[in-house]
């Protein structure tokens, strides 16, 4: 996969450096493919077991990165007056801990009793064998509750589909199938509304006391839902469990002894449950008359206690600081980031055919971390030194939902107001045909021009300017602000794709949500993405070295200018795309911090949310009459709202509880 490409320009600078003994060569330090390879080889090795957040492998990676930061003279992110006494103590000062649940276990008190109404006839069902709470289930005790079959437990105003319009689950326990009415079509209409998280939110909104989901697999242990995984997005607000198909048969009042769950599911999928009561036809098919399934199942009552323990594991961002050299500009910071966590041995996020193999994450994102460490080396050794302070951050928790970067922007080490730009590298190791994608170019008015200018091969750098120069009679264009010229391939370094949007599937999103201009470098997705086969031997190290060199020049250019990049509201790619919701509020939810409401990381300018007076840091606890405990409740409530209609939104701001009025806009 590695393209054998001559690195004439890089080589040229290496020679210049060696010959001149450096001194005043601002853009001269070059990136080394060999050093990048060393870092990727280690981070993507079996020893680190895929670097899943909260695991030993991830923490070994964190200490390694801290050691590299220390080696290149970066200051630790945590400043403590007392000098460190040991190497371990020094390294730990680069680590910014954040709360993260990596481990969910069953508690001792999980009980499931079914009482058919006679005191002497109580059946107990065993946890693990017959049922299993989900990782995000609330812990609760329910006594003597009726149970109602509720189809798939899906409720979506947009799809005009609502199982709870048929089955009344208020103050009862809902029993639902795990699938969707369209047979789990991955491109079907139920992809969003069918997510278990949204079904839990829908069940709670319908007033259910607990949600029982019928396993898809014949053996409960084989079922994906029985694995007790947790997405760090807050608990459900009600007990949510998966039950075996055998238990489901006992709980559901199947009126015909030969009727199978599969037949029941087919009836549910066909939407024939409304007022339906099955009767057998001579050919074995069922027909229906009114009223059976919307009623509680045959008088059975459920006593249920759920008890799951979510244990926090040590998880860290690694932060190293290169103090600025200019007396006043050193108060401003440029953040350079890359996440070091990956998917461990599979599970959530993995695209592997089976679980258990190490997901090496060489491109995703050992490549970005290698770039980060290489930039730390290059920028700390360059003379003159950068004028602004450069903050190098290796994030964790990215694969789990940008948890580390979200934590950082809420607990920044240098004030975000003084953070002039954030440069993110995620998957920069698979360059092919000179193609490089740069996101975020619309997040400050100067960025597009800076990127395009540095993509020209012949540049001269003066104190405050970067200018194209002619060579062999070919003069590259001078680029006006915000320009988007197609550059002759002979004159350019990369075949660039530039995206305006500051939001995207990586850590720069967390910074852009706080109005920090961002740039996002990546070489695109590939067939090994999120699979064990994303290995170190497939990285294009020469190509990556050129990207790192390019990024260094962008950082230097931003630093060279006295004026910081001018923040701009970028065109959002996702705004036009259908996300399954008809309305738009312009909120930026914090995906990490939500058990008792949905905290906002930010609010888009000129959006319904900003007009309503919502602000970053607010916690939404109720919206459109629905209680909001986590991001799924919020999204569920959003799905019920109509454009142009006014709704109340209740928030907690500091110690205050406020009610604001919001009018959603239609999604374009
Ligand atoms: Zn990833």
XYZ file of C-alpha atoms and ligand atoms in Angstrom:
669
model
C 0.000 0.000 0.000
C 2.903 2.344 0.586
C 3.489 4.673 -2.310
C 7.198 4.966 -3.073
C 7.333 8.641 -3.703
C 10.347 10.843 -3.880
C 10.422 13.304 -1.026
C 12.605 15.815 -2.801
C 11.350 18.816 -0.981
C 11.618 17.213 2.451
C 15.032 15.877 1.575
C 16.057 19.292 0.372
C 15.190 20.796 3.728
C 16.988 18.054 5.599
C 20.117 18.885 3.629
C 19.684 22.606 4.172
C 19.285 22.029 7.878
C 22.327 19.842 8.121
C 24.411 22.294 6.132
C 23.269 25.469 7.831
C 23.291 24.285 11.421
C 19.716 25.532 11.473
C 19.337 29.091 12.920
C 16.625 31.129 11.165
C 14.703 28.567 9.165
C 11.091 28.813 10.238
C 9.642 26.147 7.951
C 12.642 23.912 7.748
C 12.252 21.157 10.320
C 10.766 18.292 8.447
C 8.748 15.255 9.446
C 10.422 11.877 9.503
C 8.701 8.789 8.085
C 10.904 6.588 10.291
C 9.896 8.314 13.493
C 6.231 8.110 12.492
C 6.699 4.419 11.832
C 8.230 3.854 15.285
C 5.277 5.450 17.044
C 2.677 3.619 14.948
C 4.518 0.301 15.343
C 4.312 0.612 19.110
C 0.778 2.004 19.472
C -0.671 -0.493 16.988
C 1.223 -3.441 18.464
C -0.511 -6.409 20.076
C 0.971 -5.322 23.424
C -1.500 -2.431 23.661
C -4.465 -4.636 22.758
C -6.287 -2.063 20.698
C -6.119 0.790 23.263
C -9.768 0.713 24.316
C -10.527 3.652 26.625
C -10.230 2.640 30.267
C -8.046 -0.414 29.593
C -4.439 -1.084 30.523
C -3.465 -0.864 26.841
C -4.872 2.656 26.546
C -3.151 3.730 29.747
C 0.167 2.265 28.595
C -0.267 4.302 25.415
C -0.957 7.427 27.508
C 2.253 6.954 29.504
C 4.225 6.378 26.345
C 2.891 9.607 24.794
C 3.614 11.473 28.049
C 7.188 10.183 27.860
C 7.539 11.432 24.284
C 6.134 14.851 25.205
C 8.635 14.978 28.063
C 11.488 13.969 25.765
C 10.756 16.894 23.450
C 10.697 19.360 26.318
C 6.969 19.992 26.536
C 5.700 21.069 29.922
C 3.142 18.837 31.609
C -0.469 20.007 31.306
C -0.917 19.843 35.076
C 1.283 22.442 36.725
C 2.181 21.519 40.281
C 4.642 23.674 42.219
C 6.428 20.789 43.945
C 8.989 19.166 41.631
C 8.239 15.616 40.577
C 10.353 13.056 42.425
C 10.115 10.108 40.092
C 9.821 9.533 36.363
C 6.352 8.096 36.925
C 5.323 11.214 38.795
C 6.635 13.418 35.997
C 4.706 11.435 33.411
C 1.475 11.462 35.376
C 1.493 15.257 35.265
C 0.829 15.073 31.540
C -2.354 13.121 32.184
C -5.717 14.833 32.445
C -8.122 12.316 33.995
C -11.792 12.311 32.998
C -14.725 10.233 34.258
C -15.412 7.178 32.145
C -17.328 3.960 32.744
C -15.523 1.108 31.014
C -16.860 -1.698 33.104
C -20.428 -2.755 33.832
C -21.096 -5.761 36.033
C -24.147 -7.448 37.452
C -24.870 -6.577 41.047
C -26.008 -9.154 43.591
C -29.619 -8.158 43.666
C -31.299 -9.055 40.374
C -34.711 -10.619 40.880
C -37.501 -11.601 38.507
C -40.632 -13.197 39.952
C -43.829 -13.886 38.074
C -46.989 -14.304 40.056
C -50.019 -15.660 38.251
C -52.308 -14.374 40.955
C -52.211 -17.316 43.322
C -50.023 -16.768 46.368
C -48.614 -20.300 46.295
C -47.585 -20.238 42.647
C -44.691 -17.885 42.119
C -42.111 -18.565 39.428
C -38.610 -17.190 39.736
C -36.494 -16.588 36.640
C -32.755 -16.460 36.773
C -30.647 -13.535 35.672
C -28.129 -14.483 32.917
C -30.157 -17.595 32.036
C -33.616 -16.166 31.441
C -33.013 -12.447 31.426
C -30.306 -9.839 31.646
C -30.407 -6.124 32.430
C -28.861 -3.870 29.770
C -25.743 -1.861 30.623
C -27.669 1.413 30.681
C -30.630 0.038 32.670
C -31.620 1.951 35.756
C -31.525 0.123 39.059
C -35.010 -0.138 40.477
C -37.554 -2.363 42.152
C -41.029 -2.913 40.764
C -43.787 -4.696 42.604
C -46.765 -6.555 41.184
C -46.803 -4.905 37.807
C -49.017 -5.860 34.889
C -47.242 -6.619 31.611
C -48.348 -5.613 28.138
C -47.094 -6.685 24.750
C -46.179 -3.573 22.755
C -44.987 -4.745 19.348
C -41.513 -3.388 18.763
C -41.762 -0.583 21.300
C -41.038 1.935 18.569
C -42.623 5.344 18.584
C -41.772 7.892 15.920
C -43.870 10.856 14.944
C -41.859 11.282 11.768
C -42.527 7.742 10.626
C -46.135 7.975 11.785
C -45.501 4.765 13.641
C -46.392 4.277 17.289
C -46.641 0.940 19.037
C -47.753 2.737 22.179
C -50.810 4.097 20.450
C -51.978 0.483 20.278
C -50.729 -0.864 23.584
C -51.358 1.033 26.767
C -48.232 0.583 28.864
C -48.847 3.344 31.368
C -47.777 2.111 34.834
C -47.189 -1.332 33.325
C -44.208 -3.247 32.055
C -43.810 -3.235 28.254
C -42.706 -6.388 26.419
C -41.356 -5.751 22.922
C -39.475 -7.481 20.135
C -35.856 -6.498 19.589
C -36.157 -6.230 15.812
C -37.891 -3.633 13.663
C -41.010 -3.890 11.500
C -38.898 -3.894 8.340
C -36.815 -6.862 9.408
C -33.813 -4.853 10.623
C -33.012 -3.451 7.208
C -29.787 -1.494 7.895
C -30.875 1.158 5.416
C -34.497 1.030 6.473
C -36.591 3.759 7.996
C -36.320 2.374 11.536
C -32.548 2.685 11.866
C -32.770 5.667 14.216
C -36.116 5.149 15.954
C -35.306 1.455 16.361
C -32.160 2.010 18.402
C -32.582 0.433 21.816
C -31.774 3.763 23.448
C -34.652 5.441 21.656
C -36.976 2.574 22.490
C -36.105 3.015 26.161
C -36.873 6.731 25.846
C -40.153 5.959 24.054
C -41.161 3.434 26.728
C -40.461 5.948 29.461
C -42.348 8.660 27.609
C -45.320 6.288 27.327
C -45.260 5.805 31.089
C -43.898 2.251 31.210
C -42.382 1.036 34.493
C -39.860 -1.185 32.731
C -38.992 -2.341 29.232
C -38.542 -6.051 28.498
C -36.974 -6.772 25.113
C -37.364 -10.231 23.598
C -34.009 -11.648 22.482
C -33.463 -12.208 18.783
C -31.275 -15.232 19.399
C -32.631 -18.559 20.534
C -30.028 -18.656 23.332
C -29.973 -15.559 25.505
C -26.186 -15.725 25.875
C -25.775 -15.375 22.106
C -27.815 -12.207 22.013
C -26.017 -8.913 21.491
C -28.237 -7.240 24.084
C -27.157 -9.612 26.857
C -23.571 -8.316 26.850
C -23.933 -5.574 29.435
C -22.228 -2.886 27.356
C -22.477 0.777 28.210
C -22.125 3.808 25.947
C -21.381 6.415 28.634
C -24.510 8.324 27.699
C -26.369 8.144 30.983
C -28.803 5.625 32.394
C -32.187 4.915 30.857
C -34.455 6.237 33.601
C -36.240 2.866 33.865
C -35.196 -0.798 34.054
C -34.413 -2.143 30.577
C -33.751 -5.840 30.136
C -33.489 -8.503 27.506
C -35.491 -11.680 28.141
C -35.053 -15.109 26.573
C -37.510 -16.224 23.951
C -38.540 -19.045 26.279
C -39.375 -16.598 29.042
C -41.169 -14.357 26.559
C -43.437 -17.242 25.575
C -44.380 -17.694 29.210
C -45.050 -14.019 29.789
C -46.949 -13.316 26.610
C -50.412 -14.648 26.537
C -50.259 -16.522 23.270
C -53.838 -17.540 22.717
C -53.084 -20.527 20.600
C -50.769 -23.241 21.895
C -49.065 -23.644 18.507
C -48.571 -19.969 17.912
C -44.883 -19.140 17.849
C -43.069 -15.946 18.688
C -42.052 -15.751 15.044
C -45.684 -15.742 14.002
C -46.473 -13.123 16.605
C -43.618 -11.010 15.307
C -44.885 -11.327 11.759
C -48.288 -10.123 12.904
C -46.664 -7.210 14.704
C -44.579 -6.375 11.629
C -47.629 -6.404 9.413
C -49.270 -3.873 11.691
C -52.187 -6.180 12.327
C -52.036 -5.864 16.090
C -54.568 -3.085 16.303
C -57.612 -4.523 17.983
C -56.466 -7.926 16.935
C -57.404 -11.233 18.489
C -56.103 -14.325 16.775
C -58.298 -17.183 15.742
C -57.029 -20.222 13.901
C -58.179 -20.917 10.407
C -58.283 -24.517 9.183
C -55.103 -23.986 7.116
C -53.168 -23.073 10.269
C -53.055 -19.305 9.670
C -54.350 -16.915 12.261
C -57.053 -14.366 11.846
C -57.890 -11.668 14.319
C -60.666 -10.102 16.222
C -60.646 -7.206 18.624
C -58.804 -6.358 21.702
C -56.418 -9.050 22.784
C -52.908 -7.722 22.633
C -53.532 -4.300 23.951
C -54.591 -5.830 27.229
C -52.253 -7.090 29.952
C -51.082 -10.628 29.464
C -53.384 -13.088 31.169
C -53.299 -11.544 34.610
C -49.630 -12.255 35.285
C -47.855 -9.894 37.636
C -44.164 -9.122 37.730
C -41.881 -8.362 40.668
C -38.592 -7.084 39.298
C -35.386 -5.785 40.817
C -32.496 -4.681 38.619
C -28.997 -4.093 39.895
C -26.097 -3.214 37.586
C -22.830 -1.677 38.732
C -21.135 0.811 36.426
C -17.551 1.207 37.518
C -15.398 4.120 36.422
C -11.981 3.293 34.990
C -9.010 5.619 34.911
C -9.029 7.382 31.545
C -6.821 10.245 30.441
C -6.128 12.900 27.881
C -2.384 13.492 27.550
C -1.511 17.186 27.525
C 1.891 18.729 26.807
C 2.551 22.451 26.531
C 5.100 24.361 24.485
C 5.059 27.867 26.013
C 4.983 30.730 23.524
C 8.016 32.970 23.060
C 6.217 36.270 22.492
C 5.547 38.252 25.700
C 1.926 38.964 24.798
C 1.006 36.340 22.174
C 2.076 33.554 24.504
C -1.270 34.063 26.241
C -2.915 32.715 23.122
C -2.917 29.006 22.372
C -2.972 26.791 19.323
C -4.223 23.298 20.172
C -2.941 20.333 18.168
C -4.817 17.115 18.846
C -5.192 13.468 17.895
C -6.997 10.662 19.695
C -4.979 7.665 20.845
C -7.797 5.349 21.920
C -9.222 2.690 19.643
C -11.632 -0.266 19.814
C -9.721 -2.813 21.891
C -10.855 -6.283 20.936
C -13.990 -5.149 19.200
C -17.491 -4.659 20.543
C -19.231 -1.319 20.123
C -17.992 0.479 17.027
C -16.281 -2.541 15.504
C -16.997 -3.584 11.948
C -15.243 -6.926 12.340
C -17.097 -10.087 11.461
C -16.478 -11.513 14.937
C -15.329 -10.283 18.305
C -12.189 -10.965 20.264
C -9.427 -10.008 17.854
C -7.215 -7.028 18.566
C -8.246 -3.976 16.603
C -4.837 -2.452 15.940
C -5.984 1.018 14.951
C -2.794 1.887 13.083
C -4.477 4.427 10.858
C -7.247 5.098 13.423
C -5.524 6.731 15.098
C -1.939 5.721 15.856
C -1.168 7.645 12.655
C -2.577 10.886 14.071
C -0.746 10.431 17.384
C 2.503 9.802 15.526
C 1.851 13.072 13.698
C 1.125 14.802 17.008
C 4.382 13.614 18.597
C 6.321 14.492 15.456
C 4.810 17.995 15.473
C 5.793 18.307 19.144
C 9.365 17.477 18.153
C 9.404 19.793 15.141
C 7.794 22.805 16.781
C 9.736 22.542 20.035
C 13.062 22.424 18.198
C 12.398 25.131 15.614
C 14.075 28.530 15.915
C 12.668 31.053 16.312
C 10.265 29.367 18.668
C 6.513 29.626 18.103
C 5.230 32.914 19.455
C 1.969 31.493 20.711
C 1.674 28.681 23.217
C 1.093 25.350 21.512
C -0.956 22.789 23.463
C -0.487 19.196 22.296
C -3.307 16.861 23.323
C -3.674 13.135 22.763
C -7.348 12.447 23.453
C -8.977 9.310 24.768
C -12.647 8.313 24.648
C -12.959 9.432 21.029
C -14.373 6.154 19.753
C -16.902 6.160 22.603
C -18.297 9.521 21.511
C -15.640 12.292 21.741
C -15.656 11.923 25.517
C -12.052 13.049 26.161
C -12.169 16.124 23.927
C -15.594 17.018 25.248
C -14.133 16.846 28.746
C -11.169 18.989 27.732
C -13.285 21.809 26.268
C -15.282 21.851 29.493
C -12.102 21.752 31.588
C -9.522 23.504 29.381
C -5.967 23.924 30.608
C -5.571 27.242 28.780
C -8.756 29.331 28.403
C -10.735 28.468 25.268
C -11.354 32.167 24.687
C -7.605 32.450 24.067
C -7.454 29.299 21.967
C -7.088 30.673 18.449
C -7.318 27.387 16.527
C -7.492 23.628 16.980
C -5.758 21.322 14.499
C -6.991 17.722 14.571
C -5.427 14.702 12.899
C -7.501 11.532 12.738
C -6.562 8.814 10.236
C -3.770 10.434 8.244
C -1.904 7.248 7.376
C -3.544 6.056 4.181
C -2.746 8.721 1.622
C -3.319 7.528 -1.945
C -2.854 9.443 -5.181
C -1.870 12.591 -3.234
C -5.423 12.902 -1.898
C -5.861 14.748 1.391
C -9.074 15.930 2.997
C -9.047 19.050 5.150
C -12.182 19.846 7.120
C -13.073 23.012 8.997
C -11.796 25.470 6.371
C -15.000 27.494 6.801
C -14.551 27.932 10.552
C -12.356 31.021 10.180
C -12.343 33.364 7.210
C -8.595 32.999 6.537
C -8.252 29.230 6.683
C -9.180 28.315 3.118
C -6.569 30.674 1.736
C -3.924 29.511 4.195
C -4.500 25.886 3.184
C -4.553 26.641 -0.536
C -1.448 28.822 -0.322
C 0.558 26.176 1.491
C -0.526 23.626 -1.045
C 1.525 25.535 -3.650
C 4.975 24.135 -4.171
C 6.922 27.376 -4.447
C 6.487 29.607 -1.466
C 8.551 32.210 0.248
C 7.929 33.023 3.870
C 8.519 36.554 5.092
C 7.967 37.742 8.633
C 4.240 38.133 8.223
C 3.440 36.626 4.862
C 3.576 33.464 2.858
C 3.856 34.162 -0.883
C 3.924 31.960 -3.934
C 7.050 32.523 -6.066
C 7.611 31.740 -9.717
C 9.898 28.975 -10.790
C 10.882 28.028 -14.351
C 8.620 30.759 -15.623
C 5.483 29.271 -14.047
C 3.995 31.638 -11.541
C 1.527 30.170 -9.059
C -1.530 32.306 -8.453
C -1.699 34.702 -5.527
C -4.735 33.644 -3.604
C -7.334 36.131 -2.429
C -9.008 35.549 0.930
C -11.368 32.584 0.948
C -10.286 31.535 -2.524
C -11.003 28.115 -3.876
C -8.889 27.835 -6.994
C -8.157 24.672 -8.834
C -4.400 24.454 -8.859
C -2.361 22.939 -11.652
C -1.286 19.494 -10.344
C 2.325 20.318 -11.252
C 2.297 23.247 -8.830
C 0.625 21.658 -5.835
C 1.600 19.244 -3.057
C -1.729 17.516 -2.526
C -4.953 16.856 -4.344
C -7.022 18.574 -1.663
C -10.671 18.189 -0.807
C -11.695 21.077 1.407
C -14.795 20.956 3.621
C -16.149 24.008 5.381
C -17.876 22.230 8.246
C -16.321 22.438 11.689
C -18.398 19.533 12.925
C -17.507 16.013 11.997
C -16.850 12.579 13.390
C -13.795 13.468 15.459
C -12.475 15.620 18.301
C -12.355 18.941 16.443
C -16.173 18.967 16.780
C -15.808 19.497 20.531
C -13.699 22.615 19.918
C -15.814 24.040 17.140
C -18.858 23.719 19.383
C -17.068 26.242 21.616
C -16.464 28.630 18.704
C -12.821 27.690 18.252
C -11.747 27.648 14.558
C -10.683 24.126 13.615
C -8.872 22.202 10.909
C -9.240 18.475 10.467
C -6.720 16.453 8.473
C -7.529 12.967 7.225
C -6.835 10.677 4.321
C -10.297 9.146 4.153
C -11.878 5.863 5.030
C -10.863 2.432 3.723
C -11.734 -1.262 3.863
C -9.779 -1.856 7.098
C -11.599 0.922 8.942
C -12.607 -0.233 12.457
C -11.408 -3.765 11.745
C -8.525 -5.795 13.207
C -6.807 -5.445 9.814
C -6.046 -1.719 10.329
C -2.374 -2.560 10.872
C 0.933 -0.686 10.918
C 2.295 -2.270 7.717
C -0.462 -0.612 5.682
C 0.465 2.945 6.645
C 1.908 5.250 3.987
C 4.628 6.765 6.167
C 6.153 8.924 3.438
C 2.732 10.335 2.633
C 1.993 10.906 6.300
C 5.317 12.690 6.803
C 4.335 15.112 4.071
C 0.933 15.710 5.705
C 2.621 16.377 9.048
C 5.055 18.760 7.382
C 2.077 20.485 5.721
C 0.259 20.749 9.071
C 3.401 22.195 10.682
C 3.530 24.898 8.027
C -0.134 25.740 8.610
C 0.499 26.033 12.356
C 3.531 28.236 11.680
C 1.526 30.425 9.350
C -1.244 30.895 11.914
C 1.424 31.662 14.512
C 3.315 34.047 12.223
C 0.313 36.339 11.941
C -0.291 38.791 14.799
C -3.988 38.577 14.151
C -5.700 35.370 15.199
C -7.953 33.543 12.707
C -11.385 35.163 12.502
C -14.016 32.707 13.732
C -16.811 32.115 11.220
C -19.984 30.053 11.211
C -19.259 27.343 8.677
C -21.710 25.711 6.355
C -22.757 22.522 8.055
C -22.670 19.346 6.012
C -25.047 17.541 8.319
C -27.674 20.250 8.283
C -28.775 19.416 4.783
C -28.595 15.690 5.245
C -31.582 13.949 6.729
C -30.854 12.876 10.267
C -34.274 11.390 10.696
C -35.733 14.477 12.322
C -37.966 17.055 10.797
C -37.036 19.935 13.033
C -33.875 21.799 13.795
C -32.985 23.507 17.076
C -29.279 24.241 16.669
C -28.168 22.757 19.970
C -24.839 20.990 20.400
C -25.385 18.275 22.988
C -22.645 17.033 25.258
C -22.606 13.297 24.775
C -20.556 12.561 27.856
C -22.355 14.209 30.692
C -25.976 13.143 30.979
C -27.778 11.361 33.763
C -30.033 14.067 35.062
C -30.537 16.173 31.965
C -28.852 16.989 28.696
C -25.971 19.389 28.967
C -25.258 21.610 25.980
C -21.732 22.117 24.728
C -22.914 24.951 22.573
C -25.635 26.563 20.539
C -25.343 27.441 16.873
C -25.540 31.119 16.001
C -28.905 32.345 14.737
C -30.568 29.046 15.539
C -33.920 28.477 17.276
C -31.908 27.468 20.368
C -29.963 30.732 20.458
C -33.166 32.712 19.862
C -34.767 30.885 22.781
C -31.883 32.056 24.964
C -30.206 28.674 25.406
C -26.494 28.843 26.161
C -23.493 26.547 26.335
C -23.460 24.891 29.757
C -27.257 24.822 30.124
C -28.763 21.501 31.073
C -32.088 20.658 29.431
C -34.277 18.720 31.874
C -37.624 18.916 30.119
C -38.652 19.655 26.561
C -42.038 19.667 24.868
C -43.572 18.184 28.000
C -41.126 15.282 28.104
C -38.674 14.640 30.875
C -35.083 14.639 29.581
C -32.435 12.631 31.422
C -30.013 11.919 28.594
C -29.304 12.581 24.949
C -31.716 9.880 23.816
C -34.642 11.335 25.725
C -33.747 14.641 24.178
C -33.602 13.252 20.670
C -36.841 11.417 21.239
C -38.550 14.630 22.357
C -37.069 16.361 19.317
C -38.663 13.761 17.072
C -42.076 14.646 18.472
C -41.768 18.384 17.825
C -43.182 20.294 14.884
C -41.566 23.204 13.078
C -43.048 26.623 13.734
C -44.830 25.561 16.901
C -43.742 26.978 20.253
C -42.652 24.602 23.021
C -41.462 24.987 26.572
C -37.953 23.916 27.385
C -36.901 23.649 31.008
C -33.243 24.082 31.810
C -30.898 24.166 34.755
C -28.378 26.996 34.550
C -26.022 27.068 37.511
C -28.342 26.842 40.502
C -31.340 28.240 38.617
C -34.138 26.343 36.950
C -35.562 28.294 34.007
C -38.350 27.753 31.528
C -37.651 29.103 28.043
C -39.737 29.036 24.893
C -38.370 27.542 21.736
C -39.780 27.401 18.222
C -38.096 24.717 16.122
C -37.270 25.474 12.510
C -37.966 23.076 9.679
C -35.026 21.025 8.577
C -33.917 22.051 5.118
Zn -12.341 5.418 14.778
